Short mmCIF file of C-alpha atoms and ligand atoms in Angstrom, two decimals:
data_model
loop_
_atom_site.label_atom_id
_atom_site.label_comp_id
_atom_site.label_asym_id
_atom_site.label_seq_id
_atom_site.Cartn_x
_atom_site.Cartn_y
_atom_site.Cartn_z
CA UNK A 267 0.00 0.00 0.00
CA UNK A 268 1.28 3.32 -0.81
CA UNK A 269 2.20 5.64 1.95
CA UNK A 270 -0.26 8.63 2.78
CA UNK A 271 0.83 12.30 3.41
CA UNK A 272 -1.78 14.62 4.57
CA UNK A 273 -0.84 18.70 4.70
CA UNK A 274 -3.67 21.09 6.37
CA UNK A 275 -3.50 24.46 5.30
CA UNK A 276 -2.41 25.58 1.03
CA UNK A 277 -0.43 28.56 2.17
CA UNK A 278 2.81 28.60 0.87
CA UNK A 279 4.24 26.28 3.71
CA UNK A 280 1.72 23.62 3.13
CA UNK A 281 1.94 23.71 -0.10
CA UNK A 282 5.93 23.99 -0.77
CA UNK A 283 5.79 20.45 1.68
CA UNK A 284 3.60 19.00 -0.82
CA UNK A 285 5.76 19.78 -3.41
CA UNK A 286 8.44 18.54 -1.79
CA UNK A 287 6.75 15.08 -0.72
CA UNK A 288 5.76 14.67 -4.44
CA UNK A 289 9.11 15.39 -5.82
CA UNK A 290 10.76 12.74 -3.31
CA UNK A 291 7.33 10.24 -3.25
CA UNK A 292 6.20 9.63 -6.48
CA UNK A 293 3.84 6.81 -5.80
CA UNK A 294 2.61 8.48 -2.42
CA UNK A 295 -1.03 9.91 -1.87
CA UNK A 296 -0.51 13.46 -0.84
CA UNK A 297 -3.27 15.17 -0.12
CA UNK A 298 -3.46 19.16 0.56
CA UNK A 299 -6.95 20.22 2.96
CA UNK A 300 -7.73 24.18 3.35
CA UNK A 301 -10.72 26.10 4.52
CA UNK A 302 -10.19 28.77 1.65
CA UNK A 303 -11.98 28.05 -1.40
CA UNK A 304 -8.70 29.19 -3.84
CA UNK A 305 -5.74 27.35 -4.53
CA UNK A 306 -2.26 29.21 -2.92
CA UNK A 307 -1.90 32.47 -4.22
CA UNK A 308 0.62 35.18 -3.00
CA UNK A 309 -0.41 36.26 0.36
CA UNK A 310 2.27 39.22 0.03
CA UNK A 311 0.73 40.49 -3.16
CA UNK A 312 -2.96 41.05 -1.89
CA UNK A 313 -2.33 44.08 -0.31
CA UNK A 314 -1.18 45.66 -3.95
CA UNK A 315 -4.05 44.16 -5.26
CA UNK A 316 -6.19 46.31 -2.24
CA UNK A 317 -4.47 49.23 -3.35
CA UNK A 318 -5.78 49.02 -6.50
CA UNK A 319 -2.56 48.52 -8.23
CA UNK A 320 -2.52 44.90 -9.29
CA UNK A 321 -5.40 43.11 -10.92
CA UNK A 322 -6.31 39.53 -9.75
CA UNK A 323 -4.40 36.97 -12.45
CA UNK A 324 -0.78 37.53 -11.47
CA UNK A 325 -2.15 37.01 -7.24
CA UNK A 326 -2.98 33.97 -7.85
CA UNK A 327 0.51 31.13 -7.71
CA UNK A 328 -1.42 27.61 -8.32
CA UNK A 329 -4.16 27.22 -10.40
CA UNK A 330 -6.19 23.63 -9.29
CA UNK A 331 -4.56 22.29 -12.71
CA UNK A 332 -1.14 22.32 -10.84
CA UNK A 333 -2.40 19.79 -8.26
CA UNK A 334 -4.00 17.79 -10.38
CA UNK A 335 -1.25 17.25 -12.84
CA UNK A 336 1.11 16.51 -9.54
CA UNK A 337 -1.44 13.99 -8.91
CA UNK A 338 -1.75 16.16 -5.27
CA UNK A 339 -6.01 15.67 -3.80
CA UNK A 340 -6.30 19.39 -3.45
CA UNK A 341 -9.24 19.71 -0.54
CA UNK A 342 -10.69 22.86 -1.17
CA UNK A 343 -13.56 24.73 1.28
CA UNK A 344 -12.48 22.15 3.84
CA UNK A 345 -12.70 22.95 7.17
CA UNK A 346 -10.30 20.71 9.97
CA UNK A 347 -12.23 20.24 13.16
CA UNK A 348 -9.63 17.50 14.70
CA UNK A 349 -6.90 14.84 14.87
CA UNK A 350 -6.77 11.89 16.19
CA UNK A 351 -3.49 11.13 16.53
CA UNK A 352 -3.73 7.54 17.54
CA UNK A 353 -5.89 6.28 15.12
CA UNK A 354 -3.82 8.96 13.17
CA UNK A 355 -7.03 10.51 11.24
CA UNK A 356 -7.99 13.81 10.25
CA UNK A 357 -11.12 15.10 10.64
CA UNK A 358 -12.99 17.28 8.64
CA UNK A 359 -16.41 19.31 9.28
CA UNK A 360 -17.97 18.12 6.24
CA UNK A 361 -15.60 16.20 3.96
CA UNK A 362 -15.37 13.50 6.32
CA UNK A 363 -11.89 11.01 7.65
CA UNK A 364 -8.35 11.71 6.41
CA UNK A 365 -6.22 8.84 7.03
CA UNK A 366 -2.30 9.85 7.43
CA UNK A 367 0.76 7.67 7.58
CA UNK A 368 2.95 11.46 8.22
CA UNK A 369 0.65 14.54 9.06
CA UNK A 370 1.87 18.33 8.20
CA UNK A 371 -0.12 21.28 10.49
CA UNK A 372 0.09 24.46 8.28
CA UNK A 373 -2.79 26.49 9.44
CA UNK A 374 -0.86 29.58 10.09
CA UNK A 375 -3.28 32.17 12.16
CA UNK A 376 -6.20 34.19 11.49
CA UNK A 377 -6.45 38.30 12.84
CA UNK A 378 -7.42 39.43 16.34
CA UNK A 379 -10.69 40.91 16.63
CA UNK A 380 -10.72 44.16 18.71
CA UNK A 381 -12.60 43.38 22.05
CA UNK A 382 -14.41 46.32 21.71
CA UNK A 383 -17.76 47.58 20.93
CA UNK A 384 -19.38 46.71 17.22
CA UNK A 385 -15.96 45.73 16.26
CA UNK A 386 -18.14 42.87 13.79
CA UNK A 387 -19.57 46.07 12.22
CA UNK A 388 -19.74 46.28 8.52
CA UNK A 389 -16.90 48.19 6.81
CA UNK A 390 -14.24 47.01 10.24
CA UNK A 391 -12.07 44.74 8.53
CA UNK A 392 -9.19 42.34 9.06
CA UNK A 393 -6.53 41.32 6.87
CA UNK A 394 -5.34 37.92 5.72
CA UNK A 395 -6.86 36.34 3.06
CA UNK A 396 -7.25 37.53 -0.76
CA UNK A 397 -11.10 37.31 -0.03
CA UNK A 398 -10.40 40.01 3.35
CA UNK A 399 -8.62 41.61 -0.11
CA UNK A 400 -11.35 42.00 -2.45
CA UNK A 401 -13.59 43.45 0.23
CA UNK A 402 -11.11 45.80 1.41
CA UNK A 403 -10.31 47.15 -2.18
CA UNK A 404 -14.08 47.69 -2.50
CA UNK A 405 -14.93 48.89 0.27
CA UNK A 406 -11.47 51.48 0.67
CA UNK A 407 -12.60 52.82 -2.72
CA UNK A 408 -16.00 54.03 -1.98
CA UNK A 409 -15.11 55.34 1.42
CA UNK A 410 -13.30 59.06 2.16
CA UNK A 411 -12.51 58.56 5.64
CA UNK A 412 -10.47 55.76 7.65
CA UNK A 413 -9.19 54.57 10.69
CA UNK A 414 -6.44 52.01 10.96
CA UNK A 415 -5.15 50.20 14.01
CA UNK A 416 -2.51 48.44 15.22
CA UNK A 417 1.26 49.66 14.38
CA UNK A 418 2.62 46.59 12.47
CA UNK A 419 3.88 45.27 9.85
CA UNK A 420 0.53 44.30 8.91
CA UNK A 421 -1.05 47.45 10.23
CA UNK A 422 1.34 49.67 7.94
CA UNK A 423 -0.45 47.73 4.73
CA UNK A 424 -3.86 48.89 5.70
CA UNK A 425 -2.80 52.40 6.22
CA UNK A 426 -0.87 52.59 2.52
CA UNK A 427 -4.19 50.78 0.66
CA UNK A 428 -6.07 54.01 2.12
CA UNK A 429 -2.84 55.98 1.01
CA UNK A 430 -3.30 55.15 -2.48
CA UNK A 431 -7.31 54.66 -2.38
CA UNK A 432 -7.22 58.69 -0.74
CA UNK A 433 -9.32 57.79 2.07
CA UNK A 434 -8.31 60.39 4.53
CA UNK A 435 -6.77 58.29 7.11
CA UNK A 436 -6.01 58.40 10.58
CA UNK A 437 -3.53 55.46 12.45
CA UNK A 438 -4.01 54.98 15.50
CA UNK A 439 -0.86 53.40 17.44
CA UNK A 440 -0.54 52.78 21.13
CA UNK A 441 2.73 53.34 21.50
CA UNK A 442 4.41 56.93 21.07
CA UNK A 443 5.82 55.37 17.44
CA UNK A 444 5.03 52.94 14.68
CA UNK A 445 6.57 49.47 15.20
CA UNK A 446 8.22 50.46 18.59
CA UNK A 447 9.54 47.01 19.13
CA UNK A 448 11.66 47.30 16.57
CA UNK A 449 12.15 50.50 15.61
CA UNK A 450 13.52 53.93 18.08
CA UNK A 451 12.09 57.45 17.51
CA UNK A 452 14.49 58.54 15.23
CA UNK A 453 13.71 55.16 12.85
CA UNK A 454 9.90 55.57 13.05
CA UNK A 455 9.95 59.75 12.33
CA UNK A 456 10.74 58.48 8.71
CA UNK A 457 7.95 56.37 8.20
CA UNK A 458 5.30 58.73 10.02
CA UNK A 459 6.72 61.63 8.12
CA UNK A 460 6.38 59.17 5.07
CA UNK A 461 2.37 58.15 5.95
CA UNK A 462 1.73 62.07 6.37
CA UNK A 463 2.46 62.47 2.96
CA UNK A 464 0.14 60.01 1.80
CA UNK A 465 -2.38 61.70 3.76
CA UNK A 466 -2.10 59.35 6.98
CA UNK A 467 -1.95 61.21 10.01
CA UNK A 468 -0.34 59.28 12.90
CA UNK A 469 -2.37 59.73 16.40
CA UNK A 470 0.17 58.38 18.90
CA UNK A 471 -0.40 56.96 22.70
CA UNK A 472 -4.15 56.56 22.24
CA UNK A 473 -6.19 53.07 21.44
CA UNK A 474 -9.91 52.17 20.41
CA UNK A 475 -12.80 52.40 22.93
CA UNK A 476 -15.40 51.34 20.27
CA UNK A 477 -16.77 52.36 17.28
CA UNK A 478 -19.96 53.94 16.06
CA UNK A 479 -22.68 52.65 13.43
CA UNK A 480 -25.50 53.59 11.32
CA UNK A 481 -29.03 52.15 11.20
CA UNK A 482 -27.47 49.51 8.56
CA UNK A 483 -25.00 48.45 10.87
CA UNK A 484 -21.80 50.33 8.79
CA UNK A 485 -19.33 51.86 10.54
CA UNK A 486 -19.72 55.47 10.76
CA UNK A 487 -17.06 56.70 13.29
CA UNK A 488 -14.27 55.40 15.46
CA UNK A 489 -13.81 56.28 19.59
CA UNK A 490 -10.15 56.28 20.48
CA UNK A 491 -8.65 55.98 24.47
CA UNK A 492 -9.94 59.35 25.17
CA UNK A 493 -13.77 58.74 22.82
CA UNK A 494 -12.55 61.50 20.78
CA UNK A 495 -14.22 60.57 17.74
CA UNK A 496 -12.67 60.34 13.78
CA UNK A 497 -15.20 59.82 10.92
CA UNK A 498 -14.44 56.09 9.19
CA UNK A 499 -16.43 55.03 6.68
CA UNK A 500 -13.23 52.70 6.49
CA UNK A 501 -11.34 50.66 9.52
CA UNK A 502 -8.32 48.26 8.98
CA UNK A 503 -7.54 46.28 11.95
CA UNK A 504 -4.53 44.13 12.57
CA UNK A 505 -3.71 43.74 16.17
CA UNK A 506 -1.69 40.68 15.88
CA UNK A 507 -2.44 37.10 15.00
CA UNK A 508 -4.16 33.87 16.70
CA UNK A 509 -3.42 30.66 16.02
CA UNK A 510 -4.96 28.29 14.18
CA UNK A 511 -4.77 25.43 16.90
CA UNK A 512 -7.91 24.98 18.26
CA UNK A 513 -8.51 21.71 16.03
CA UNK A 514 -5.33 20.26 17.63
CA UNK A 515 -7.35 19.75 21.40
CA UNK A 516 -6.95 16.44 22.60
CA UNK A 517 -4.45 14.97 19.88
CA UNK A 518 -1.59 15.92 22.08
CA UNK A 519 0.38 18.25 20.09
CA UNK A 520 2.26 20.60 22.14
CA UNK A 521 1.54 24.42 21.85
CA UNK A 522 2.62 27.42 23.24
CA UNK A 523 1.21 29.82 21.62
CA UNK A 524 1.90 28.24 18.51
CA UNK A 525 2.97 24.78 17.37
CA UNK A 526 6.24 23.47 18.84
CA UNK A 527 8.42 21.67 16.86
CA UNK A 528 12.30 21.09 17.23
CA UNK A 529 15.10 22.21 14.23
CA UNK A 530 13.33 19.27 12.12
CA UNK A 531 9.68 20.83 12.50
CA UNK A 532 8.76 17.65 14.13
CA UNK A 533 5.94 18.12 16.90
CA UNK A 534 6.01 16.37 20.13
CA UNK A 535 3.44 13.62 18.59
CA UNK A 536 4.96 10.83 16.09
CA UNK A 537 4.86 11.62 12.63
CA UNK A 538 3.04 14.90 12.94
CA UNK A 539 4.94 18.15 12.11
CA UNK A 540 4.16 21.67 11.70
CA UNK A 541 5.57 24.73 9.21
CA UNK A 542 4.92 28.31 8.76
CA UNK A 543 3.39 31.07 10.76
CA UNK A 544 1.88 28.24 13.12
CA UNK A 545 5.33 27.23 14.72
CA UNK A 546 7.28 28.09 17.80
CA UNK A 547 10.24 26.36 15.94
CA UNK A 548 13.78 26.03 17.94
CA UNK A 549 16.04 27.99 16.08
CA UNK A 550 19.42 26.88 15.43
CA UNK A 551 21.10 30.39 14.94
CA UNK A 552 19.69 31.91 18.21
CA UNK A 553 20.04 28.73 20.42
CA UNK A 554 16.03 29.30 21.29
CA UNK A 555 12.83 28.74 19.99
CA UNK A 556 11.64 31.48 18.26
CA UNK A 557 8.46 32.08 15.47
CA UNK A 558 8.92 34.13 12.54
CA UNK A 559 5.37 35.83 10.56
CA UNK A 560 7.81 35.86 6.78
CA UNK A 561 6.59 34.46 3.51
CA UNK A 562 10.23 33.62 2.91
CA UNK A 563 10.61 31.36 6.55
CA UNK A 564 7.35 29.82 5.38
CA UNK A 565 8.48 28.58 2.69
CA UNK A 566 11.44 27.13 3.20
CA UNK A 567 10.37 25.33 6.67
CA UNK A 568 7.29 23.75 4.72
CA UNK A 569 10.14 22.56 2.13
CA UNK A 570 12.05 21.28 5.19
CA UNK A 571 9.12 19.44 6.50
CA UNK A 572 8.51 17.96 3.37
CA UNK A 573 12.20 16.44 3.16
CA UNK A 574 11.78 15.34 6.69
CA UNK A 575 8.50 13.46 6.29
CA UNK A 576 10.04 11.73 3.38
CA UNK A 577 13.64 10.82 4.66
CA UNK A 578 15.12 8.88 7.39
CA UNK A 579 15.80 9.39 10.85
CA UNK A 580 19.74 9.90 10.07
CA UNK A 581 19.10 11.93 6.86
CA UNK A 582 16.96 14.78 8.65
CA UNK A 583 18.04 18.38 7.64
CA UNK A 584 17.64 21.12 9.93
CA UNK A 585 15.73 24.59 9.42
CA UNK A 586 18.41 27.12 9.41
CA UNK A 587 17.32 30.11 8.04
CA UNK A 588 18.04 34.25 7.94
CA UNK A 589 14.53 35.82 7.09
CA UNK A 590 13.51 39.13 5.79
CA UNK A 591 10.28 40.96 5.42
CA UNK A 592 10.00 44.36 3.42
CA UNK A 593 8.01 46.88 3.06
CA UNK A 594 7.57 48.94 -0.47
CA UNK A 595 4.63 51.33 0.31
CA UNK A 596 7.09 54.35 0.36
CA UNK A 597 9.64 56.18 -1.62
CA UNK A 598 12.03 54.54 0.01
CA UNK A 599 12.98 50.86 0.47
CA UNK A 600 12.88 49.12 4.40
CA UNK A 601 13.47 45.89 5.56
CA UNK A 602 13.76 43.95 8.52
CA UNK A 603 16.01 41.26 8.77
CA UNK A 604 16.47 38.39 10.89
CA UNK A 605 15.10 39.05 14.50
CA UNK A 606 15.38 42.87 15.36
CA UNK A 607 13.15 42.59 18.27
CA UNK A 608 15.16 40.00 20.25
CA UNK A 609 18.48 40.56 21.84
CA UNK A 610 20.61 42.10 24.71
CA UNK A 611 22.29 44.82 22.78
CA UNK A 612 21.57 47.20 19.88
CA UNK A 613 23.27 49.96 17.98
CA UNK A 614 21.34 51.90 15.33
CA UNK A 615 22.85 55.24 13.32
CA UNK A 616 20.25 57.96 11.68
CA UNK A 617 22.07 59.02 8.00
CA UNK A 618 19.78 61.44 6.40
CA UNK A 619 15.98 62.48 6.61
CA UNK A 620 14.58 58.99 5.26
CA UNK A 621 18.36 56.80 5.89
CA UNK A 622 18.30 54.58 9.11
CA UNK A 623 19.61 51.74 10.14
CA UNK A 624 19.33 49.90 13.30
CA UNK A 625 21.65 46.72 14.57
CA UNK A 626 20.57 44.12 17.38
CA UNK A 627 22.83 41.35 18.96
CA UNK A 628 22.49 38.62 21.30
CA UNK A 629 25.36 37.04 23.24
CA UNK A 630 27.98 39.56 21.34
CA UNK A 631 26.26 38.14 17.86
CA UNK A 632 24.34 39.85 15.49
CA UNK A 633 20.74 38.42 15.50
CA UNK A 634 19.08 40.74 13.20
CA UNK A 635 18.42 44.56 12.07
CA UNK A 636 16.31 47.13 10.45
CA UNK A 637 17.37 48.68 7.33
CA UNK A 638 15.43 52.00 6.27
CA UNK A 639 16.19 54.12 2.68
CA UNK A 640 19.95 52.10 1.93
CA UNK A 641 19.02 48.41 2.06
CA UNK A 642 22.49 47.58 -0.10
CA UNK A 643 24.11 46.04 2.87
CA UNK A 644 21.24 43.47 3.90
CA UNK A 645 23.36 40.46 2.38
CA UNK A 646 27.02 41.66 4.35
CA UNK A 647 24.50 41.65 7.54
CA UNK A 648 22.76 38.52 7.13
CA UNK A 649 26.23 36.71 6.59
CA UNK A 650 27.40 37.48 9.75
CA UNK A 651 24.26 36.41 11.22
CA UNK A 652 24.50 33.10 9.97
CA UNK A 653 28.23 32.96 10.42
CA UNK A 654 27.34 33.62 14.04
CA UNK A 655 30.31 35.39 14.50
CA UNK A 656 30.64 37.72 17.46
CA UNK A 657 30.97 41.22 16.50
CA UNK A 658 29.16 43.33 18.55
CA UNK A 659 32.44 44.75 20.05
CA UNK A 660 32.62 46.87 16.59
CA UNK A 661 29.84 48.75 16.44
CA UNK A 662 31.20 51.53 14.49
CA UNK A 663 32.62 49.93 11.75
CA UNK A 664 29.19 47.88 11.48
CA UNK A 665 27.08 51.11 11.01
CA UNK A 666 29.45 52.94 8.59
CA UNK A 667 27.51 53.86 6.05
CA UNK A 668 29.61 52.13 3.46
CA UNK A 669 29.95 49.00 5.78
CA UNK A 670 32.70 46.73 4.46
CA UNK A 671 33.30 43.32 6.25
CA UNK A 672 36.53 43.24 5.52
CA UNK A 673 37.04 46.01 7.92
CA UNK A 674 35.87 43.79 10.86
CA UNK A 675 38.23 42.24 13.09
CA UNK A 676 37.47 38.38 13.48
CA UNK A 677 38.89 35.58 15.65
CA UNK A 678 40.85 33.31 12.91
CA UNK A 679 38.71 29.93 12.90
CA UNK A 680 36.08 32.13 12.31
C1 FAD B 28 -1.59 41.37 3.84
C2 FAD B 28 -0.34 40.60 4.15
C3 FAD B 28 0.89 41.09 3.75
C4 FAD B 28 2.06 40.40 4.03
N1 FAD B 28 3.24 40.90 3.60
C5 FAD B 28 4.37 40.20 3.78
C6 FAD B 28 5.60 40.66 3.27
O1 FAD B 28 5.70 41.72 2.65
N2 FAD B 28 6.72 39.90 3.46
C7 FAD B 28 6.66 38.71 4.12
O2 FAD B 28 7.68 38.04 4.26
N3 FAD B 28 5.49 38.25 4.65
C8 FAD B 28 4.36 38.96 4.49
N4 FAD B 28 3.18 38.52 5.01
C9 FAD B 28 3.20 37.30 5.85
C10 FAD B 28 3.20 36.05 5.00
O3 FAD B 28 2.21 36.14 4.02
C11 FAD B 28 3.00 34.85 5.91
O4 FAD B 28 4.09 34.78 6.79
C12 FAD B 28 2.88 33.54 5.15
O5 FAD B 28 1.91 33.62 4.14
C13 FAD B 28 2.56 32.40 6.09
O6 FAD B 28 2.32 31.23 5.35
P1 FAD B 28 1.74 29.93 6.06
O7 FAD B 28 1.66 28.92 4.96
O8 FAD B 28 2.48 29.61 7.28
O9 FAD B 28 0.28 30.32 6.56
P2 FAD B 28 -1.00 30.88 5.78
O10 FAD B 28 -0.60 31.53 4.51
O11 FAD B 28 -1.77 31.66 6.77
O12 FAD B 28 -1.80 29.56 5.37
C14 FAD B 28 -2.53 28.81 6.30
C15 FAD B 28 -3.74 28.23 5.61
O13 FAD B 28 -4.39 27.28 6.47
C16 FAD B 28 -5.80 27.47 6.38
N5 FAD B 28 -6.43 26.93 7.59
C17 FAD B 28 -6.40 27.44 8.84
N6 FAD B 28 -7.10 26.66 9.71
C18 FAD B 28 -7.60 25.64 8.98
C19 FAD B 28 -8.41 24.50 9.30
N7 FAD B 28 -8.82 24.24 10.54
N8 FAD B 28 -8.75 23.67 8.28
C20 FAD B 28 -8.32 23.89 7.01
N9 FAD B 28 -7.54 24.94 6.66
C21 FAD B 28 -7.18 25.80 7.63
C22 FAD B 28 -5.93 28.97 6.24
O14 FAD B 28 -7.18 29.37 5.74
C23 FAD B 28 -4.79 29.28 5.28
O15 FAD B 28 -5.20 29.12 3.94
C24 FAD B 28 2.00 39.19 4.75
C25 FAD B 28 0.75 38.69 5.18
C26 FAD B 28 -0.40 39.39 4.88
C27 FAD B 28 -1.73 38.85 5.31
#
């Protein structure tokens, strides 16, 4: 009998495992089960598409041909409720039993809701999927007046779709800055200065009491800490992510506020692992576990699953990767690499109104960094982060503006 694979979730971690599986398993049934009712397309692209920028076709990455000529059982509109891990089964709300010899979790998470007043009120909307994208591009370009919350990564998209659509915008940020975990005063004046010109106005060290509604039910107006109130015909919300782990009660699959799994994405639970968003993974570079939100670390841990589910004990490869995330709303280029947030130490060096860049280390390594307006020397950077050499010691050299490597002192064996 021929051996059974079964991925849950077709973002691109799930489905870069089961393209991995098939390229390895010929003869294998490999079988891909998601709740969305379209076949992976580029999460990273819907936002241009909310803009208004990008039509649908080039969104899309798999059409359902692509499974079906990989011999892959796509499972489209196909909902997980649970595992049983014993009888090793998946189980679905409608499209009844999956039967698994190796099991991938790739559910990623879905938006936080506000836990505020009618924050389920028409025109409020979240961001993840391309169908949260069509809705938002509709309903951005009939509306002249937004809100946006949440000072993110994710929260930064919403407030450049009402950029572009001209809704007259206002962000509303907790903190006294956008992105203050990984990002000083000095880093952040560049991108509010950057969102003002797009007709964004930051409002700093406030939050959401609730919002207001019309006899339809539409938003009409949002309350922030202090229920001073700003017209929004539009709101973006993205307040961080949950989980999708609920389906995973009672299979024993460890979580912590995510999916554990060790260097080889293996879970806890024999021949179940996990890749993507969804993981609290341990990370080889920064000797802890660690989770990473990146299209880029998606990929490449559902592409390490896949290997892993297909090979043998002592031909396992490890997940050993330096991730990036950009942003491309603005005149200028930014990007975060590798884990700015984390760390004991940090050196950052302002270089001109929109030129920035910010260092952080751990243990005398470099662990990661922001990179606004010159993002030339993201590659000399992420070397020495997987090098894991220690370099902290030279902070000046490392945030010349023409940094040069060579310049660095390092211990010989290194
Ligand atoms: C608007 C937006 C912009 C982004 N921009 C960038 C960027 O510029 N750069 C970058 O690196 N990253 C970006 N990201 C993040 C990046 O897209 C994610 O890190 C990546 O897509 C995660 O992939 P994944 O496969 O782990 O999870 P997901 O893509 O979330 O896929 C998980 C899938 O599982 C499905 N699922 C969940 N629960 C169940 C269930 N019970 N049963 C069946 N199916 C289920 C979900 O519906 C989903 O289809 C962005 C994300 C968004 C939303």
């Amino acid at each position: 009998m021929s051996e059974s694979y079964v991925i849950i979730g077709d973002g691109i971690a799930g489905s870069s495992a089961a393209e991995t599986i098939r390229e390895a398993k010929p003869d294998a049934d490999v079988a891909v089960i998601t709740d969305e009712g379209e076949a992976l397309y580029n999460r990273i692209l819907i936002k241009e598409f909310a803009k208004g920028k990008l039509p649908e076709a080039p969104i899309s990455i798999h059409e359902e041909d692509w499974y079906a000529e990989r011999d892959i059982d796509l499972e489209l509109n196909t909902f997980v409720t649970h595992i049983d891990a014993d009888a090793h089964e998946v189980h679905t709300h409608e499209s009844g039993t999956f039967e698994y010899d190796k099991l991938l979790i790739a559910t990623g998470g879905t938006p936080t809701q506000l836990p505020v007043d009618n924050s389920d009120a028409d025109g409020i909307h979240h961001f993840w999927t391309f169908q949260d994208a069509r809705k938002i591009a509709e309903n951005a370009e009939q509306a002249d007046t937004g809100v946006v919350i949440g000072a993110g990564l994710l929260g930064i998209d919403l407030a450049a779709i009402c950029g572009e659509q001209d809704v007259d915008a206002h962000y509303i940020m907790r903190g006294n800055r956008w992105w203050r975990y990984g990002l000083s005063l000095d880093g952040a004046e560049i991108i509010h200065d950057a969102l003002e010109e797009k007709g964004v106005t930051p409002v700093l060290e406030s939050g959401v009491n609730g919002f207001k509604t019309d006899d339809d039910g539409n938003v009409v107006a949002t309350l922030d800490a202090e229920d001073n109130e700003y017209e929004s015909e539009f709101v973006g919300v993205a307040i961080g992510l949950n989980f999708n782990t609920e389906y995973l009660q009672g299979s024993g699959v460890k979580t912590d506020n995510g999916v554990v799994v060790d260097q080889y994405m293996q879970t806890n639970v024999e021949d179940i692992y996990a890749a993507g968003d969804i993981t609290r993974y341990y990370d080889v570079i920064l000797d802890e576990y660690a989770q990473n939100g990146s299209w880029g670390s998606a990929k490449q841990q559902g592409a390490v699953a896949g290997k892993n589910m297909v090979a043998d004990d002592d031909e396992k490869e490890e997940f050993r990767w330096v991730s990036s995330y950009s942003i491309t709303h603005f005149d200028f280029p930014f990007l975060s690499f590798g884990f700015p947030t984390l760390g004991d130490d940090e050196c950052e060096a302002k270089y001109s109104d929109t030129e920035w860049r910010r260092l952080s280390f751990k243990d005398g390594k470099l662990i990661g960094g922001v990179l606004i307006g010159d993002i030339a020397p993201q590659g000399k950077y992420k070397d020495l982060i997987r090098n894991e050499v220690e370099v902290a010691d030279q902070k000046d050299i490392l945030l010349e503006k023409e940094f040069d490597p060579d310049k660095l002192a390092l211990p010989q064996e290194q």
